[in-house]
PDB file of C-alpha atoms in Angstrom:
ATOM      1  CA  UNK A 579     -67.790  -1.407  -0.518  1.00  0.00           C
ATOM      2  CA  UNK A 580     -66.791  -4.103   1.650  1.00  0.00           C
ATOM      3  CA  UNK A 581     -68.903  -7.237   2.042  1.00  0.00           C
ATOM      4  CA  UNK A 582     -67.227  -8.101   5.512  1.00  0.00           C
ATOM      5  CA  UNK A 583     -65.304 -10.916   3.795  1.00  0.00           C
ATOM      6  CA  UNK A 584     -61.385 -11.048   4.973  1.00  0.00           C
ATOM      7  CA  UNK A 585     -59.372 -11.530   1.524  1.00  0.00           C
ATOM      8  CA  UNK A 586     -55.495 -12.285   1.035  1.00  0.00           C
ATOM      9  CA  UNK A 587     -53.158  -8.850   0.429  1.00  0.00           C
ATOM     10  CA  UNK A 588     -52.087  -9.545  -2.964  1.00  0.00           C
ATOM     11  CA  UNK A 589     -48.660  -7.534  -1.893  1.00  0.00           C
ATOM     12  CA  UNK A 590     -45.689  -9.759  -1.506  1.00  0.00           C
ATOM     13  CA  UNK A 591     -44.652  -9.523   2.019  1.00  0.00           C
ATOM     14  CA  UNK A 592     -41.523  -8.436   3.447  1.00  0.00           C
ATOM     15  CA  UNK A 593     -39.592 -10.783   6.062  1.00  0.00           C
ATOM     16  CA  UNK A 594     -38.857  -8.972   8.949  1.00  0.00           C
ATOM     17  CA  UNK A 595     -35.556  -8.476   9.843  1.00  0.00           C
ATOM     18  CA  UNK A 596     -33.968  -8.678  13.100  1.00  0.00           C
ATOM     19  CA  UNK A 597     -31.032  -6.688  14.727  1.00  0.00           C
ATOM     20  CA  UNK A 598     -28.103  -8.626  15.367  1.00  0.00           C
ATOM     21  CA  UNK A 599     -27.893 -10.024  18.655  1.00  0.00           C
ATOM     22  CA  UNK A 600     -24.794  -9.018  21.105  1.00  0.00           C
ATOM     23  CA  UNK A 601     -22.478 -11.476  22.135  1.00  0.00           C
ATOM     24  CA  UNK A 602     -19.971 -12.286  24.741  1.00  0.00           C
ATOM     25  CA  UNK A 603     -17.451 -11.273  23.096  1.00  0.00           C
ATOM     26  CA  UNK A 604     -18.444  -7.978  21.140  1.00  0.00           C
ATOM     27  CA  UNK A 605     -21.058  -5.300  21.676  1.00  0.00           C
ATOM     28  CA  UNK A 606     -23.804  -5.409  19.647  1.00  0.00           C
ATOM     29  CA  UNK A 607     -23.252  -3.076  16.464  1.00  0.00           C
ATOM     30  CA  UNK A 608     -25.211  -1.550  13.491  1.00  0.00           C
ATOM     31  CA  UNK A 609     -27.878  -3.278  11.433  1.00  0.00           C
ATOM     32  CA  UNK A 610     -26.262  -6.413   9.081  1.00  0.00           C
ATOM     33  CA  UNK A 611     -25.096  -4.539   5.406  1.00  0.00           C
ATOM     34  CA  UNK A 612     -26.832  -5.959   2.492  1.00  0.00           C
ATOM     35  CA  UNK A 613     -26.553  -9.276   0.554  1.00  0.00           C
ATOM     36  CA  UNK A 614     -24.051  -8.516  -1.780  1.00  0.00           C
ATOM     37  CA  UNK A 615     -23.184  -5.152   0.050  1.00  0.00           C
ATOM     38  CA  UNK A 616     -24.503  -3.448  -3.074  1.00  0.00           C
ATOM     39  CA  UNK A 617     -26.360  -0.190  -1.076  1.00  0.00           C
ATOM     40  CA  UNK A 618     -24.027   2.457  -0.419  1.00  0.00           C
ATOM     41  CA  UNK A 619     -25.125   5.265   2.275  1.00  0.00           C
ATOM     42  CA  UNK A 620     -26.716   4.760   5.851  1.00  0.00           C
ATOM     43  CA  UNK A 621     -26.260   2.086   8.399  1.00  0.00           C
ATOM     44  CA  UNK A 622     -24.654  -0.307   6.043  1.00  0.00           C
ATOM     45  CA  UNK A 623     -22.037   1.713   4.121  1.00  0.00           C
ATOM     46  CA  UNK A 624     -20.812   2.315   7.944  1.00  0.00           C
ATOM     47  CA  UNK A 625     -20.864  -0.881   8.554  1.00  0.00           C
ATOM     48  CA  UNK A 626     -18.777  -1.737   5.812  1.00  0.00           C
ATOM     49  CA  UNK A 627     -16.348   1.441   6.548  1.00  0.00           C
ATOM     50  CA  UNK A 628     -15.984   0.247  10.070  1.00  0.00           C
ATOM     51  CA  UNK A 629     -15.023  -3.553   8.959  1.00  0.00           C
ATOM     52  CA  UNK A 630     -12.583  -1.971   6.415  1.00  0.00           C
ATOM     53  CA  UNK A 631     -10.990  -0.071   8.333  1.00  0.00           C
ATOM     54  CA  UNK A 632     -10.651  -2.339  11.482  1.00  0.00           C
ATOM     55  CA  UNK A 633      -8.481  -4.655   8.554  1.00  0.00           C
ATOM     56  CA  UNK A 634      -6.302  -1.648   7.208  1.00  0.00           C
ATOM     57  CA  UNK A 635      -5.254  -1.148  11.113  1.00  0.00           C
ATOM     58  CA  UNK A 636      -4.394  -4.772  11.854  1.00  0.00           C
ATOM     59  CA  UNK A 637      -2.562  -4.947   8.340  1.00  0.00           C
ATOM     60  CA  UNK A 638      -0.323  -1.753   9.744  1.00  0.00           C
ATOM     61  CA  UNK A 639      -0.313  -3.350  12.875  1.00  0.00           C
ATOM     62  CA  UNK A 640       1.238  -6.356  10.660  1.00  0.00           C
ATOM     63  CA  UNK A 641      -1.376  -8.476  11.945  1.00  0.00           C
ATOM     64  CA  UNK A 642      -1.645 -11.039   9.325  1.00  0.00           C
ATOM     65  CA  UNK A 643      -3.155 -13.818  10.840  1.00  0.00           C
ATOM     66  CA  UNK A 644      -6.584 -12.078  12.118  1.00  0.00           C
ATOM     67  CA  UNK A 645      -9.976 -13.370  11.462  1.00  0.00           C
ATOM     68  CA  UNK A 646     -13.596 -12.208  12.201  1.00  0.00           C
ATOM     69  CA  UNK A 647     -13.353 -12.458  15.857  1.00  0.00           C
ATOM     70  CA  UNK A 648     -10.618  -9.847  15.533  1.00  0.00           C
ATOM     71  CA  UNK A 649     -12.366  -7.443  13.405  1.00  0.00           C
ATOM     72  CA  UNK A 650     -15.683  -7.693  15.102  1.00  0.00           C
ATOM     73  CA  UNK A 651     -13.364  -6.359  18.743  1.00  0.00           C
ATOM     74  CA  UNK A 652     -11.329  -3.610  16.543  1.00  0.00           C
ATOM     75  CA  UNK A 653     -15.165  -2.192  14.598  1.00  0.00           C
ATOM     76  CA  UNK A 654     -17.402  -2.446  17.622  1.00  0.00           C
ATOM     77  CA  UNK A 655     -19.508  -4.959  15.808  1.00  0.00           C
ATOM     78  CA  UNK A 656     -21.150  -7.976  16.271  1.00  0.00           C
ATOM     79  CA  UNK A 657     -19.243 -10.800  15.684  1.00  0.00           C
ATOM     80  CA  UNK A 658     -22.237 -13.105  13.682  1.00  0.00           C
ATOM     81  CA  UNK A 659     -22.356  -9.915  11.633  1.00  0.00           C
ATOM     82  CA  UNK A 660     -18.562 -10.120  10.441  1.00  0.00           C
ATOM     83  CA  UNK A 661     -19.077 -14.168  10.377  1.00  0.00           C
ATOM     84  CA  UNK A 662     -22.590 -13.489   8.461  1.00  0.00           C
ATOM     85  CA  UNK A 663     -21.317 -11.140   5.741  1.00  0.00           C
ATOM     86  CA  UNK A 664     -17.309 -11.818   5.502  1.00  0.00           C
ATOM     87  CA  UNK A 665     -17.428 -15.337   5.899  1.00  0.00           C
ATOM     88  CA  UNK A 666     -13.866 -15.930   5.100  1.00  0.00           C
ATOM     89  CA  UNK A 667     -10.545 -14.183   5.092  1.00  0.00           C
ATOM     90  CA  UNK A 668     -10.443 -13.202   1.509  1.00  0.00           C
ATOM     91  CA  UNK A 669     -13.747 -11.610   1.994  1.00  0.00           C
ATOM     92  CA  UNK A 670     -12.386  -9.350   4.859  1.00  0.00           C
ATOM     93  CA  UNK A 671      -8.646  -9.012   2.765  1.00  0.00           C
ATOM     94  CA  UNK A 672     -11.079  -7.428   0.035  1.00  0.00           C
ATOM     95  CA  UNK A 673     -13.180  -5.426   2.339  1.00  0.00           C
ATOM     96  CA  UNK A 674      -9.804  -3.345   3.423  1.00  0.00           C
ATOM     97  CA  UNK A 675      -8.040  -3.450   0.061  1.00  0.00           C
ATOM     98  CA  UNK A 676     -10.910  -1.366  -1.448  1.00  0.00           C
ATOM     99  CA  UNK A 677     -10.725   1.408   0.571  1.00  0.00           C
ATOM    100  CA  UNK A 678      -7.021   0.918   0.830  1.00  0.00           C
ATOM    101  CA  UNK A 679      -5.352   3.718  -1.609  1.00  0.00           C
ATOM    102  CA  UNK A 680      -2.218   2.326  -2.891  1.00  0.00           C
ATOM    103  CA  UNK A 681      -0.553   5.032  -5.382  1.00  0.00           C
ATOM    104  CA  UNK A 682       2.806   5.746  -5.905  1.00  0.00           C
ATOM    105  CA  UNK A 683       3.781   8.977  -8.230  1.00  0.00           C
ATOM    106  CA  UNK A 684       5.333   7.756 -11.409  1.00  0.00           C
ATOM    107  CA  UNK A 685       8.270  10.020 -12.749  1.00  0.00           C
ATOM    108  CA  UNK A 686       8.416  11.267 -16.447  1.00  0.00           C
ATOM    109  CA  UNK A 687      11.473  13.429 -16.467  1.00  0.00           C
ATOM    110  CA  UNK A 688      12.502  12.133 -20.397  1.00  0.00           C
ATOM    111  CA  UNK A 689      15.613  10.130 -19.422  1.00  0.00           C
ATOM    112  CA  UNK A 690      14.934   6.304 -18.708  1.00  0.00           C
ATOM    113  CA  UNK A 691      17.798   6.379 -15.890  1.00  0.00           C
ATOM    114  CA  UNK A 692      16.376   9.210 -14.026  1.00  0.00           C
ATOM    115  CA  UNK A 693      12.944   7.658 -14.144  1.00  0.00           C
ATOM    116  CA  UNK A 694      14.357   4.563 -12.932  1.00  0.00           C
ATOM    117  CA  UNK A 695      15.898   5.651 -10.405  1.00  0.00           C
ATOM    118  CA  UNK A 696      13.671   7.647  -8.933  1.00  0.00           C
ATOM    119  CA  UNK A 697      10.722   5.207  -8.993  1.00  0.00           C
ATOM    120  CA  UNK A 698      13.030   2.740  -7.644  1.00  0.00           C
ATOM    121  CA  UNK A 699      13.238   4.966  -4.660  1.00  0.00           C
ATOM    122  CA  UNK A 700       9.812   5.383  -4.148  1.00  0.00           C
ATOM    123  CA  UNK A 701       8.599   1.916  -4.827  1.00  0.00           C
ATOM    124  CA  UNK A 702      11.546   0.990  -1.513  1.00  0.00           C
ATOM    125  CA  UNK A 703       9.317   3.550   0.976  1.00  0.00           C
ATOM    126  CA  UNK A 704       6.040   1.915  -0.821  1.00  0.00           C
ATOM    127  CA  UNK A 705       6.684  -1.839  -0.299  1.00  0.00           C
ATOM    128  CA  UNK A 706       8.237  -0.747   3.172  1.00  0.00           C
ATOM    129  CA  UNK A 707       4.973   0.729   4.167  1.00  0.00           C
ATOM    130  CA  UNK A 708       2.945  -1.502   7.041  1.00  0.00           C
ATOM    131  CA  UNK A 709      -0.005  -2.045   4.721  1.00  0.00           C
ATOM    132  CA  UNK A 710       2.201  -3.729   2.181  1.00  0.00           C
ATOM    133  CA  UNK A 711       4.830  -5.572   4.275  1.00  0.00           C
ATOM    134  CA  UNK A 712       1.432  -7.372   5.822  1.00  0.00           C
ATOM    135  CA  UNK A 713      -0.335  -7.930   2.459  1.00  0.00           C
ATOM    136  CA  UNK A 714       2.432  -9.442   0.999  1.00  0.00           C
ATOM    137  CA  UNK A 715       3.161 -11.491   3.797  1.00  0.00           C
ATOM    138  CA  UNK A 716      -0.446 -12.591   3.098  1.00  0.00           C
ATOM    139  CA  UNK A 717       0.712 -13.712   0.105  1.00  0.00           C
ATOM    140  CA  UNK A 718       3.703 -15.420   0.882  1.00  0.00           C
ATOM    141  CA  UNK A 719       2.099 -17.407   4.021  1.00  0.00           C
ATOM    142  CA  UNK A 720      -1.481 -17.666   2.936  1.00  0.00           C
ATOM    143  CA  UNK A 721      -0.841 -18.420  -1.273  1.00  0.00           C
ATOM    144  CA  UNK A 722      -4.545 -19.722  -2.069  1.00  0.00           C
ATOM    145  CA  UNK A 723      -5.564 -18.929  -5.367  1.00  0.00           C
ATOM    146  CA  UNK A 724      -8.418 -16.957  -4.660  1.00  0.00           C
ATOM    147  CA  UNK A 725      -6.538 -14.932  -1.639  1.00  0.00           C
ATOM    148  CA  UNK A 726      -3.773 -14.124  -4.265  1.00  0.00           C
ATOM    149  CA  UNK A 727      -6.428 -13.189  -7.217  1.00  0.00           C
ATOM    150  CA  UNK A 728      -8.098 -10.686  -5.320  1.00  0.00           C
ATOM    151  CA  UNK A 729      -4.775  -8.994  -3.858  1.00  0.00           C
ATOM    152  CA  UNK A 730      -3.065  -8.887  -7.603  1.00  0.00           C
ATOM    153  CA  UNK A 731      -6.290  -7.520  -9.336  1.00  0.00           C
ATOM    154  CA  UNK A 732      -5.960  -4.779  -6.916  1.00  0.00           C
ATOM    155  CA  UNK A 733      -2.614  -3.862  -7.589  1.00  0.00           C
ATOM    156  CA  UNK A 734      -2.539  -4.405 -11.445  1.00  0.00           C
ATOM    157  CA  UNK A 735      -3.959  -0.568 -12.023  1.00  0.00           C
ATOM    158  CA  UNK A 736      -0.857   0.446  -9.409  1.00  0.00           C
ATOM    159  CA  UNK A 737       1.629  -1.834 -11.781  1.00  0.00           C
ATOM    160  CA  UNK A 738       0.475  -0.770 -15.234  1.00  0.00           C
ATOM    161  CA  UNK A 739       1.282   3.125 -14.397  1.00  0.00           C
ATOM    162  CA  UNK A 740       5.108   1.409 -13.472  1.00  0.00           C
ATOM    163  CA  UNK A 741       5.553  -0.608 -16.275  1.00  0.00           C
ATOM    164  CA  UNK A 742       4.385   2.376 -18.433  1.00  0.00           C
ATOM    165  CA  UNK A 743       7.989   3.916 -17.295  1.00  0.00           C
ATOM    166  CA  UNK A 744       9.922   0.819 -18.997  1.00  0.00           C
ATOM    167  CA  UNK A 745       7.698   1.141 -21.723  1.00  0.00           C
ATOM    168  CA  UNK A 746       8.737   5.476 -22.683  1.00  0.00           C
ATOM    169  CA  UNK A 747      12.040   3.935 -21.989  1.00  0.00           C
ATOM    170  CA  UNK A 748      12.002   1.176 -25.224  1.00  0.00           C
ATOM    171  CA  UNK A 749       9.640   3.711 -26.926  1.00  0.00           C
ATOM    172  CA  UNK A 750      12.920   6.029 -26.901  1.00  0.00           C
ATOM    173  CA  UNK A 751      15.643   3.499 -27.389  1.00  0.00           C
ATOM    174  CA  UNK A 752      17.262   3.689 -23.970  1.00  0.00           C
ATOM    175  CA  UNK A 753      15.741   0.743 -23.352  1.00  0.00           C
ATOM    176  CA  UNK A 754      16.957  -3.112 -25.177  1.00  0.00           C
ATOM    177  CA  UNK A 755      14.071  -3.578 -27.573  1.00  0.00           C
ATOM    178  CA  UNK A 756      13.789  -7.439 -26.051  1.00  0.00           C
ATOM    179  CA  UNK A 757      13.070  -6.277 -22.469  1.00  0.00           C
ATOM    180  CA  UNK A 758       9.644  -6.375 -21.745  1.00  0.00           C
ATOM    181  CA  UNK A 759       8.167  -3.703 -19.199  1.00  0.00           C
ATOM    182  CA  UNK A 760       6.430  -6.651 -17.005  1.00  0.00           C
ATOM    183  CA  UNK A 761      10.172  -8.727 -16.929  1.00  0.00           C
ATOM    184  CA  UNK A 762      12.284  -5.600 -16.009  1.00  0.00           C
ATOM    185  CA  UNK A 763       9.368  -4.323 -13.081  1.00  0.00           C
ATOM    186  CA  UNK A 764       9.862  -8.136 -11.587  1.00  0.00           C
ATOM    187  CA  UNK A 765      13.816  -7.775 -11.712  1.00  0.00           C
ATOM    188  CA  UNK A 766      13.271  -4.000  -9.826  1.00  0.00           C
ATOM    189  CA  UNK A 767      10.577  -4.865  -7.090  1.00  0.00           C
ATOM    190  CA  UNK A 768      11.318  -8.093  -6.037  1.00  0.00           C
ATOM    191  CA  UNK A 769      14.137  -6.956  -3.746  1.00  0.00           C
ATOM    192  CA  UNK A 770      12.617  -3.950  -2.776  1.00  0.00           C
ATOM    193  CA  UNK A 771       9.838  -6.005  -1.693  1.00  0.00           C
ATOM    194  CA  UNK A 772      11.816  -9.081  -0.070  1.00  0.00           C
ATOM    195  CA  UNK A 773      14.142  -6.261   1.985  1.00  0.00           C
ATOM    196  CA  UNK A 774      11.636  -5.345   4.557  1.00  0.00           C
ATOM    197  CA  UNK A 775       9.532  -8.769   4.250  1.00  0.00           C
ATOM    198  CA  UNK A 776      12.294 -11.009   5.659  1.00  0.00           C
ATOM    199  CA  UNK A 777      14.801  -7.951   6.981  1.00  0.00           C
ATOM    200  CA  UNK A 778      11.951  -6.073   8.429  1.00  0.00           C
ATOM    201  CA  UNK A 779      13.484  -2.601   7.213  1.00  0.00           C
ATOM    202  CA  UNK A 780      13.586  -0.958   4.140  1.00  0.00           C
ATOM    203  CA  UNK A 781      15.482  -1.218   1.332  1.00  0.00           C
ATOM    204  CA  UNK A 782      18.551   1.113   1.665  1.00  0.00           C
ATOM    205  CA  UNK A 783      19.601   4.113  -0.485  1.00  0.00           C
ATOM    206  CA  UNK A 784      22.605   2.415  -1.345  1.00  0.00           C
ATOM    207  CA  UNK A 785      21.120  -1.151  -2.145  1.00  0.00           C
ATOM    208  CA  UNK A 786      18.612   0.874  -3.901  1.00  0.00           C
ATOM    209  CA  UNK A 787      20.816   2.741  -6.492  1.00  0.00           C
ATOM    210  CA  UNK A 788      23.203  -0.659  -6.746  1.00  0.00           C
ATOM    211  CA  UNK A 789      19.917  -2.028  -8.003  1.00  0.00           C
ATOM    212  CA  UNK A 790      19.339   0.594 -10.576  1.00  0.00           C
ATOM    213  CA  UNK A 791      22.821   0.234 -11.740  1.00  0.00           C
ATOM    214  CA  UNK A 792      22.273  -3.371 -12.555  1.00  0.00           C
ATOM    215  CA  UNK A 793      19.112  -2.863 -14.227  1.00  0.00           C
ATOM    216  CA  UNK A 794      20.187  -0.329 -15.998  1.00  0.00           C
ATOM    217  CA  UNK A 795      23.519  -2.300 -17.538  1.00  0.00           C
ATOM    218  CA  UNK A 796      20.807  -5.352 -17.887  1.00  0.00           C
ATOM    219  CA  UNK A 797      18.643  -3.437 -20.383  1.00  0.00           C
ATOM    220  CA  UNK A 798      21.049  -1.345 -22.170  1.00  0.00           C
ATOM    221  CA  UNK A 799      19.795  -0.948 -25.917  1.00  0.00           C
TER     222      UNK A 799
END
């Protein structure tokens, strides 16, 4: 029974929360994502699917130099939500690069110069791809450690599955003993990555199999 006395709820409250407001210069969007972005389904997980991809289509736009104000237009969000939740540029880099799928096919025919060359071949249309020519221009122009961190530790998956080709290779003694898979994946990609950074075109079939040659005399058992 009651006694007509008013007594405190002993249940925590909940602070309200409050829909973003719109802006001059983007229409309001959906409810702000989680702390942490840790929920997945509803509102948020949209939200964060709209921010990613609005970053994967200025990267293949080669659009390097965007920022929240730029996302906010190309996701139909708020812009204090992007400026709330992806306070900086790595944050938004990140954002895209994990729901950016980055996979090239490794070969395993049984001959070291086969696989070579064909993954050589492959890795030219990869790094030629819009998505990559932007992220490593990223790289290249915008070198902080944290930017580069992030962008590496999504590639090294990608990378190990390469360097497992160099490493069949020494495993079958095609392959100098001395050469390490990491050293001899630097010596292949960095061209194939520099071609269409600074040439803005990909690496050609010709300048692709000249490379393999050299690699190929370069790590000869």
């Amino acid at each position: 029974m009651s006694d007509g006395t008013t007594r405190p709820d002993p249940r925590p409250s909940r602070p309200e929360r409050t829909a973003p407001t719109a802006d001059a210069a983007a229409p309001a969007g959906p409810a702000d994502p989680p702390r942490g972005r840790v929920r997945t389904g509803g509102r948020s997980e949209r939200v964060r699917q709209a921010v990613a991809q609005a970053v994967l289509d200025l990267l293949a736009e080669r659009v390097v130099d965007f920022g929240p104000s730029e996302v906010a237009a190309r996701a139909g969000l708020n812009r204090k939500t992007i400026y709330r939740w992806w306070p900086t540029f790595a944050d938004l880099v990140r954002e895209g690069l994990d729901a950016h799928s980055s996979t090239v096919e490794v070969p395993d025919t049984g001959s070291w110069e086969r696989d070579l060359r064909e993954l050589a071949h492959r890795l030219a249309l990869f790094f030629a791809s819009p998505v990559e020519v932007s992220t490593n221009a990223i790289i290249a122009a915008r070198g902080t450690p944290e930017l580069s961190a992030l962008i590496f530790e999504h590639f090294e998956p990608i990378q190990e599955s390469w360097r497992a080709v160099v490493a069949r290779g020494i495993a079958r003694g095609e392959v100098h003993p001395g050469c390490t898979p990491e050293r001899v994946l630097n010596i292949l990609a960095s061209p194939l990555i520099l071609t269409p950074l600074t040439r803005h075109r990909p690496a050609a079939r010709e300048e692709v199999d000249a490379l393999v040659d050299f690699v190929l005399r370069a790590t000869r058992p």
